[in-house]
Coordinates of C-alpha atoms and ligand atoms in Angstrom, one line a residue:
X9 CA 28.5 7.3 -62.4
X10 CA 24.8 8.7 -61.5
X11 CA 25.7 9.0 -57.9
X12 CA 29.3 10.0 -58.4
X13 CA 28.2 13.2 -60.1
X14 CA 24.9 13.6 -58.4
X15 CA 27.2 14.2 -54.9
X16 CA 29.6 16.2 -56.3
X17 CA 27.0 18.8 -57.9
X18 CA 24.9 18.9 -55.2
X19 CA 28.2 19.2 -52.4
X20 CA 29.5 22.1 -55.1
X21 CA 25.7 23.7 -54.7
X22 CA 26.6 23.2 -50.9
X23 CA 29.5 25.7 -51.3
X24 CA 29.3 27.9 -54.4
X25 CA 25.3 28.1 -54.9
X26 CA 24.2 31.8 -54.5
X27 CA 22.4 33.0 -52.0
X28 CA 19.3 34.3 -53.1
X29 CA 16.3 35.2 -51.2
X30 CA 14.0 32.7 -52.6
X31 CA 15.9 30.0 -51.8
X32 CA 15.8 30.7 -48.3
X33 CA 13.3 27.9 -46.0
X34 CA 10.9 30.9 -44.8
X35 CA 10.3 31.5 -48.5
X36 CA 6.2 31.4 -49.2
X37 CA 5.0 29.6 -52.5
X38 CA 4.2 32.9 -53.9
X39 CA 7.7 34.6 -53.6
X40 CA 9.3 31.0 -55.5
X41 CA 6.2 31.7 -57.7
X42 CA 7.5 34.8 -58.8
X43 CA 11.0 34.5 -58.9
X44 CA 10.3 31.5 -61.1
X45 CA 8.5 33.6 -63.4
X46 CA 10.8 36.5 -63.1
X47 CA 13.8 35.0 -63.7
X48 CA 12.6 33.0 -67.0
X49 CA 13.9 35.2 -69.4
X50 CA 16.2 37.6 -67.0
X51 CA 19.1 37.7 -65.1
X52 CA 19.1 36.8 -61.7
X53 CA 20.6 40.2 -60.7
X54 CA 18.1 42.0 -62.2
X55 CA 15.1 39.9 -60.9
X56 CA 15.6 40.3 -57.0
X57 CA 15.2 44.3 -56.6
X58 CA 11.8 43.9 -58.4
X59 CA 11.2 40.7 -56.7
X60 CA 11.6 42.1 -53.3
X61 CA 9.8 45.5 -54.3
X62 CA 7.1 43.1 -55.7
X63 CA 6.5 40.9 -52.4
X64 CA 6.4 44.0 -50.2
X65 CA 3.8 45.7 -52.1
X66 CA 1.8 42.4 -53.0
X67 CA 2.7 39.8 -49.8
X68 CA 0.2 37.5 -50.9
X69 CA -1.7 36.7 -54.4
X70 CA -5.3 38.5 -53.2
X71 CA -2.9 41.8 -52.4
X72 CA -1.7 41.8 -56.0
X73 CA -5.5 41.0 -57.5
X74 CA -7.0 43.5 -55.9
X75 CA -4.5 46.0 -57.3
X76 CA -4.6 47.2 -61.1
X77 CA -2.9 45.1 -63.8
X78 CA -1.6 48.4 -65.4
X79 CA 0.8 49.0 -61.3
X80 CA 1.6 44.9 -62.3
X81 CA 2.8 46.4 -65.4
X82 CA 4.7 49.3 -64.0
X83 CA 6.5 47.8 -60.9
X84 CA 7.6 44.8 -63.5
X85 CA 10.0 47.9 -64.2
X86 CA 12.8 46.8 -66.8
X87 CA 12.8 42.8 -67.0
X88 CA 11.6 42.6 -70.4
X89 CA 8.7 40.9 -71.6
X90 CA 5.9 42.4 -69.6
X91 CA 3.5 40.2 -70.9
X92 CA 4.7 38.1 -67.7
X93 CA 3.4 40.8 -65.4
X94 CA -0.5 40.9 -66.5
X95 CA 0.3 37.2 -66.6
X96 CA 0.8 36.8 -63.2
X97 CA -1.6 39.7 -62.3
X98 CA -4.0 37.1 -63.8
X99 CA -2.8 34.3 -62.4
X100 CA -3.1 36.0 -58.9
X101 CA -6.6 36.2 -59.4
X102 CA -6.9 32.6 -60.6
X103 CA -5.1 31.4 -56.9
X104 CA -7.9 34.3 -55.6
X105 CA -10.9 32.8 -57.2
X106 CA -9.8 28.8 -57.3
X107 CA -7.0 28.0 -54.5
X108 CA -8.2 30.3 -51.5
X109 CA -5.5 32.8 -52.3
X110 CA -3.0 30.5 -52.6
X111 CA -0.4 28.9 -54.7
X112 CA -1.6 25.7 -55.4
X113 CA 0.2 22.6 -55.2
X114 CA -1.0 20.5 -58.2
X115 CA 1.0 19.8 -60.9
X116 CA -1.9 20.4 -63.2
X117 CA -3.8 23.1 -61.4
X118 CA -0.7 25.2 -61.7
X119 CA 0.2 24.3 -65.6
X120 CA -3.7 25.9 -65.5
X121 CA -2.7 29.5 -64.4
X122 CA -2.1 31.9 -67.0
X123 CA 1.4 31.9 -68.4
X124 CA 2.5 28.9 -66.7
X125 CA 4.2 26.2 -68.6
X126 CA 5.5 23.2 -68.0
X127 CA 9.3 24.9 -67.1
X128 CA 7.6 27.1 -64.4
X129 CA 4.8 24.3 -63.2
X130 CA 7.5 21.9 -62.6
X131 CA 10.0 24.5 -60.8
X132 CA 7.7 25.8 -58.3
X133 CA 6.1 22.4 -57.7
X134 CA 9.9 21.1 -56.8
X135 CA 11.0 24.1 -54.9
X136 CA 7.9 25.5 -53.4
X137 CA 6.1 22.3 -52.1
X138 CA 9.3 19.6 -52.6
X139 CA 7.3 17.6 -55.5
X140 CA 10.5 16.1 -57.7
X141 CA 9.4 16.6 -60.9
X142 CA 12.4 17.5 -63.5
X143 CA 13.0 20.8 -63.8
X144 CA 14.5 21.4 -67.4
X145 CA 15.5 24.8 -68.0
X146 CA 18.5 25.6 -70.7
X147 CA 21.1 25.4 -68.2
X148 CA 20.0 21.8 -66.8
X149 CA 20.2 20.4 -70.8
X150 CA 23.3 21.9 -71.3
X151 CA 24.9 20.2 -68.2
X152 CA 23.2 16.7 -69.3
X153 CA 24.4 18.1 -73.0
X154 CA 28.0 18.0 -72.0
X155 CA 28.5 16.2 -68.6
X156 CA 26.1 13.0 -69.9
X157 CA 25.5 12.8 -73.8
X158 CA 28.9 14.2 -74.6
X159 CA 27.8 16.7 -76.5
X160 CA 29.2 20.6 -76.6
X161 CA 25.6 22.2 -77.3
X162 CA 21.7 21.1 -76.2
X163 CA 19.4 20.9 -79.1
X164 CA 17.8 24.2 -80.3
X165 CA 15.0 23.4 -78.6
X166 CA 13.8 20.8 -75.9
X167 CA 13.5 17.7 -76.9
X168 CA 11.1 14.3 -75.8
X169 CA 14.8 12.7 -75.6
X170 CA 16.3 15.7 -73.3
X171 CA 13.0 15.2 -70.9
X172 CA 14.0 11.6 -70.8
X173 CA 17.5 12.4 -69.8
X174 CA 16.5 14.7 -67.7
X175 CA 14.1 12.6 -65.8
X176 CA 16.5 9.5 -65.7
X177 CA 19.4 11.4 -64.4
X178 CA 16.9 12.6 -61.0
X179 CA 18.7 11.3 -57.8
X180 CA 15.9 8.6 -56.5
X181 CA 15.8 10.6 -53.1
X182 CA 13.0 12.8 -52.7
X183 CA 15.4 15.5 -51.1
X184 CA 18.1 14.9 -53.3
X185 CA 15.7 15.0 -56.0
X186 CA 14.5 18.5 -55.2
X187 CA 18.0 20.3 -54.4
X188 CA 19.6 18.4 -57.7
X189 CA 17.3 20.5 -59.5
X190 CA 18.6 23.3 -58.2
X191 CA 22.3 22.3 -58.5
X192 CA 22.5 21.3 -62.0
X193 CA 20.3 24.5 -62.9
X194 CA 23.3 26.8 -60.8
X195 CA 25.9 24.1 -61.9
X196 CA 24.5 26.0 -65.7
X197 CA 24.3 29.5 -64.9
X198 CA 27.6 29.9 -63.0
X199 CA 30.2 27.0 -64.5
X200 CA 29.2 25.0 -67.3
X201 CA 27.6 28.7 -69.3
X202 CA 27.2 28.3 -73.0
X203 CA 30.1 30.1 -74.6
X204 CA 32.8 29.9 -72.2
X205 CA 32.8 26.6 -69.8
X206 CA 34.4 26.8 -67.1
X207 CA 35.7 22.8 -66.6
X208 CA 38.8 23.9 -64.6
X209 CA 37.0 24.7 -61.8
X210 CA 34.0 22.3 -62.0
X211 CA 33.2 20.0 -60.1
X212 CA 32.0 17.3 -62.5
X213 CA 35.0 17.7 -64.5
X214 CA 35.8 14.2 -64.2
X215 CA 33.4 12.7 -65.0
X216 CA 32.0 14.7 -67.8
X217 CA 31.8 13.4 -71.2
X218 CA 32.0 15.8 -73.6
X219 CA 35.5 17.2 -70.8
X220 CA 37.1 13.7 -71.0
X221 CA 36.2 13.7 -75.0
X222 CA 38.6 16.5 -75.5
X223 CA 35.6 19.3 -75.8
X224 CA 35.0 18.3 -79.6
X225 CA 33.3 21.0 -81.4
X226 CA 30.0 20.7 -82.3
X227 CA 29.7 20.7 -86.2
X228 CA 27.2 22.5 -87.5
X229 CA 26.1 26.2 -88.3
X230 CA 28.0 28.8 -85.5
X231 CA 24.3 29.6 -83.3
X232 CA 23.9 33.8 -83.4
X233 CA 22.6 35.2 -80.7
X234 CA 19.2 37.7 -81.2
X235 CA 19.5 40.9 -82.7
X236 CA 18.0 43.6 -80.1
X237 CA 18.3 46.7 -82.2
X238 CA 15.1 48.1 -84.1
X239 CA 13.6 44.9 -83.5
X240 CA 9.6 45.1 -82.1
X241 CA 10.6 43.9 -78.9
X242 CA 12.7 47.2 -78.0
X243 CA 9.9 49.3 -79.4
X244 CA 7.5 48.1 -77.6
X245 CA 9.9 47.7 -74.5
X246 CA 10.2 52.1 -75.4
X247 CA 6.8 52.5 -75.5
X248 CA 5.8 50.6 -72.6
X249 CA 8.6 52.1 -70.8
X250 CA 7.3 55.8 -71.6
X251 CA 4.3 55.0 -70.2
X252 CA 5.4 53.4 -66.9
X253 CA 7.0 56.8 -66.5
X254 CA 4.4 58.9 -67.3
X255 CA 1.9 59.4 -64.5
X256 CA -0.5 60.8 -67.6
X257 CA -2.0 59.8 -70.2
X258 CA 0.8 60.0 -73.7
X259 CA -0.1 61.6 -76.6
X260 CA 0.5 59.3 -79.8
X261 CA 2.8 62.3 -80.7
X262 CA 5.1 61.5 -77.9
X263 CA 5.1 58.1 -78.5
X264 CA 5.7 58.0 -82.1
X265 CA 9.3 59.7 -81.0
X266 CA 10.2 56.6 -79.3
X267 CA 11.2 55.6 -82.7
X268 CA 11.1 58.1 -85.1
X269 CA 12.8 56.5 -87.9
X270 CA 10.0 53.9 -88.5
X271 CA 5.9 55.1 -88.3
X272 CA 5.1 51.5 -89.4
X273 CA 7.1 49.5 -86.9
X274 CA 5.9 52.0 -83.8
X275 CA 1.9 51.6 -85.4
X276 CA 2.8 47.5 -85.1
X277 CA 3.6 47.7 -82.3
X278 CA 1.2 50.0 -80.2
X279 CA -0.9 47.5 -82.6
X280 CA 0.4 44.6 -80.7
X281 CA 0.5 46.1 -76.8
X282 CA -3.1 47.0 -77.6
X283 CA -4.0 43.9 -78.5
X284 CA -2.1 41.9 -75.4
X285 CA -3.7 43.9 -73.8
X286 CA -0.2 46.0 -71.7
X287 CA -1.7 49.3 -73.0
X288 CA -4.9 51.1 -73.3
X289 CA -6.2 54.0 -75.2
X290 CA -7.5 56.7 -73.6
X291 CA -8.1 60.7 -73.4
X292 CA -5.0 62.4 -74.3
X293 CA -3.5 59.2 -75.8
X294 CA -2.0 55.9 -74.4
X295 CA -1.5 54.6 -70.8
X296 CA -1.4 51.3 -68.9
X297 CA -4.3 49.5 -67.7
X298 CA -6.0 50.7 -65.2
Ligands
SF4_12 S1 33.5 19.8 -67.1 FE1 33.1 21.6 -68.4 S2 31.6 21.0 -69.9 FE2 31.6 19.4 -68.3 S3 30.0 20.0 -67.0 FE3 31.8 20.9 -66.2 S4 31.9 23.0 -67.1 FE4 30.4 21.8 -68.2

């Protein structure tokens, strides 16, 4: 069964995988670097214009170090959670000060950079320097969810157990190893998606457990997805955005209108940027960091 449906997801990878730019063999470390941390929590679509705009400006990880963490901030444009960008403006200086300006290939000397966990460690050890590790993202568990276990929906959150699975179900070969954790990870985004399957037109179909089962529903409370609306996130998304746009300094005036409704929630959260350090205070107001 292993081998059965490790060749038919990684022959279906052959054919349907997308083309993206970091996939391509002349890729450096530090492009896979950063579409790995790009693409965490965003879209793939939206990831590659920044990611391209991103690699001209910083080619390497000294060309981004020696540039401002507040420019990481404002080229990280609209991909939501910023906090990634002074991230990885740090962890440029970390490859700068530790590696020789480059990614490194340990395991645990990249779990060490700054806002690298084990997802991200794992992914750009496997497809940057061809280290098999498991790469475990929510689109690999929901594959072994359904395809393996039998089950319609991956546990809330990941599991000892899924990490198991996950590492049992590698394909022993190195190479295998590496492009199966690309495969089941596109096999996730593109085919097996979390509300609307598509097992008519994948490739696993028979073999898949929770398919031949019938697709039982999962008992259990309906999962919701986030609310976005007036929640802190958008705010400071608003304010963060104002700033990007302003090439001076905003008056806390002008930023209050970003939500006008709620003085509390916009002082929490200039609060909160201030303290992560995404915004500064200075003459006339609020900007990014220089
Ligand atoms: S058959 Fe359906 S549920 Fe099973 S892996 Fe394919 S898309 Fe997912």
């Amino acid at each position: 069964m292993a081998r059965a449906l490790h060749r038919a997801v990684l022959d279906w990878y052959q054919r349907a995988g997308r083309d993206l730019p970091w996939r391509h063999p002349g890729c450096s470390a530090w492009g896979i670097y950063l579409s790995e941390v790009m693409s965490q929590q965003t879209p793939v679509a939206r990831v590659q214009p920044v990611w391209e705009r991103w690699l001209e400006r910083w080619p390497t990880p000294a060309d981004l170090a020696a540039d401002s963490p507040g420019e990481a901030v404002r080229m990280w444009d609209r991909l939501g959670y910023p906090r990634r960008a002074l991230r990885l403006w740090e962890s440029a200086g970390v490859m700068v000060e530790r590696h020789g300006g480059d990614v490194p290939r340990d395991h645990e000397d990249l779990l060490a950079l700054p806002g690298v966990g084990a997802y991200t460690a794992a992914a750009v050890a496997s497809f940057a320097f061809g280290e098999p590790l498991p790469v475990v993202d929510t689109n690999v568990r929901r594959v072994l969810a359904r395809a393996v276990s039998g089950e319609q929906h991956a546990a809330p959150a990941l599991t000892v157990a899924e990490s198991r699975l996950a590492a049992e179900w590698m394909p022993e070969d190195r190479d295998e190893a590496n492009a199966w954790n690309a495969a089941v990870m596109e096999l996730g985004a593109l085919v097996c998606t979390a509300r609307s399957p598509r097992c008519g037109e994948c490739p696993v179909a028979s073999l898949c457990a929770w398919q031949l089962a019938g697709r039982p529903e999962q008992e259990g409370p309906p999962r919701r997805g986030q609310a976005w609306h007036g929640t802190d996130r958008q705010v400071r998304g608003r304010i963060v955005q104002l700033l990007r746009e302003s090439p001076d300094p905003v008056p806390r005036t002008a930023v209050e209108l970003v939500w006008p409704d709620d003085e509390a929630k916009v002082e929490r959260c200039l609060a909160g940027l201030l303290e992560d350090g995404l915004i500064e205070p200075v003459e006339g107001g609020y900007a990014l960091p220089a």
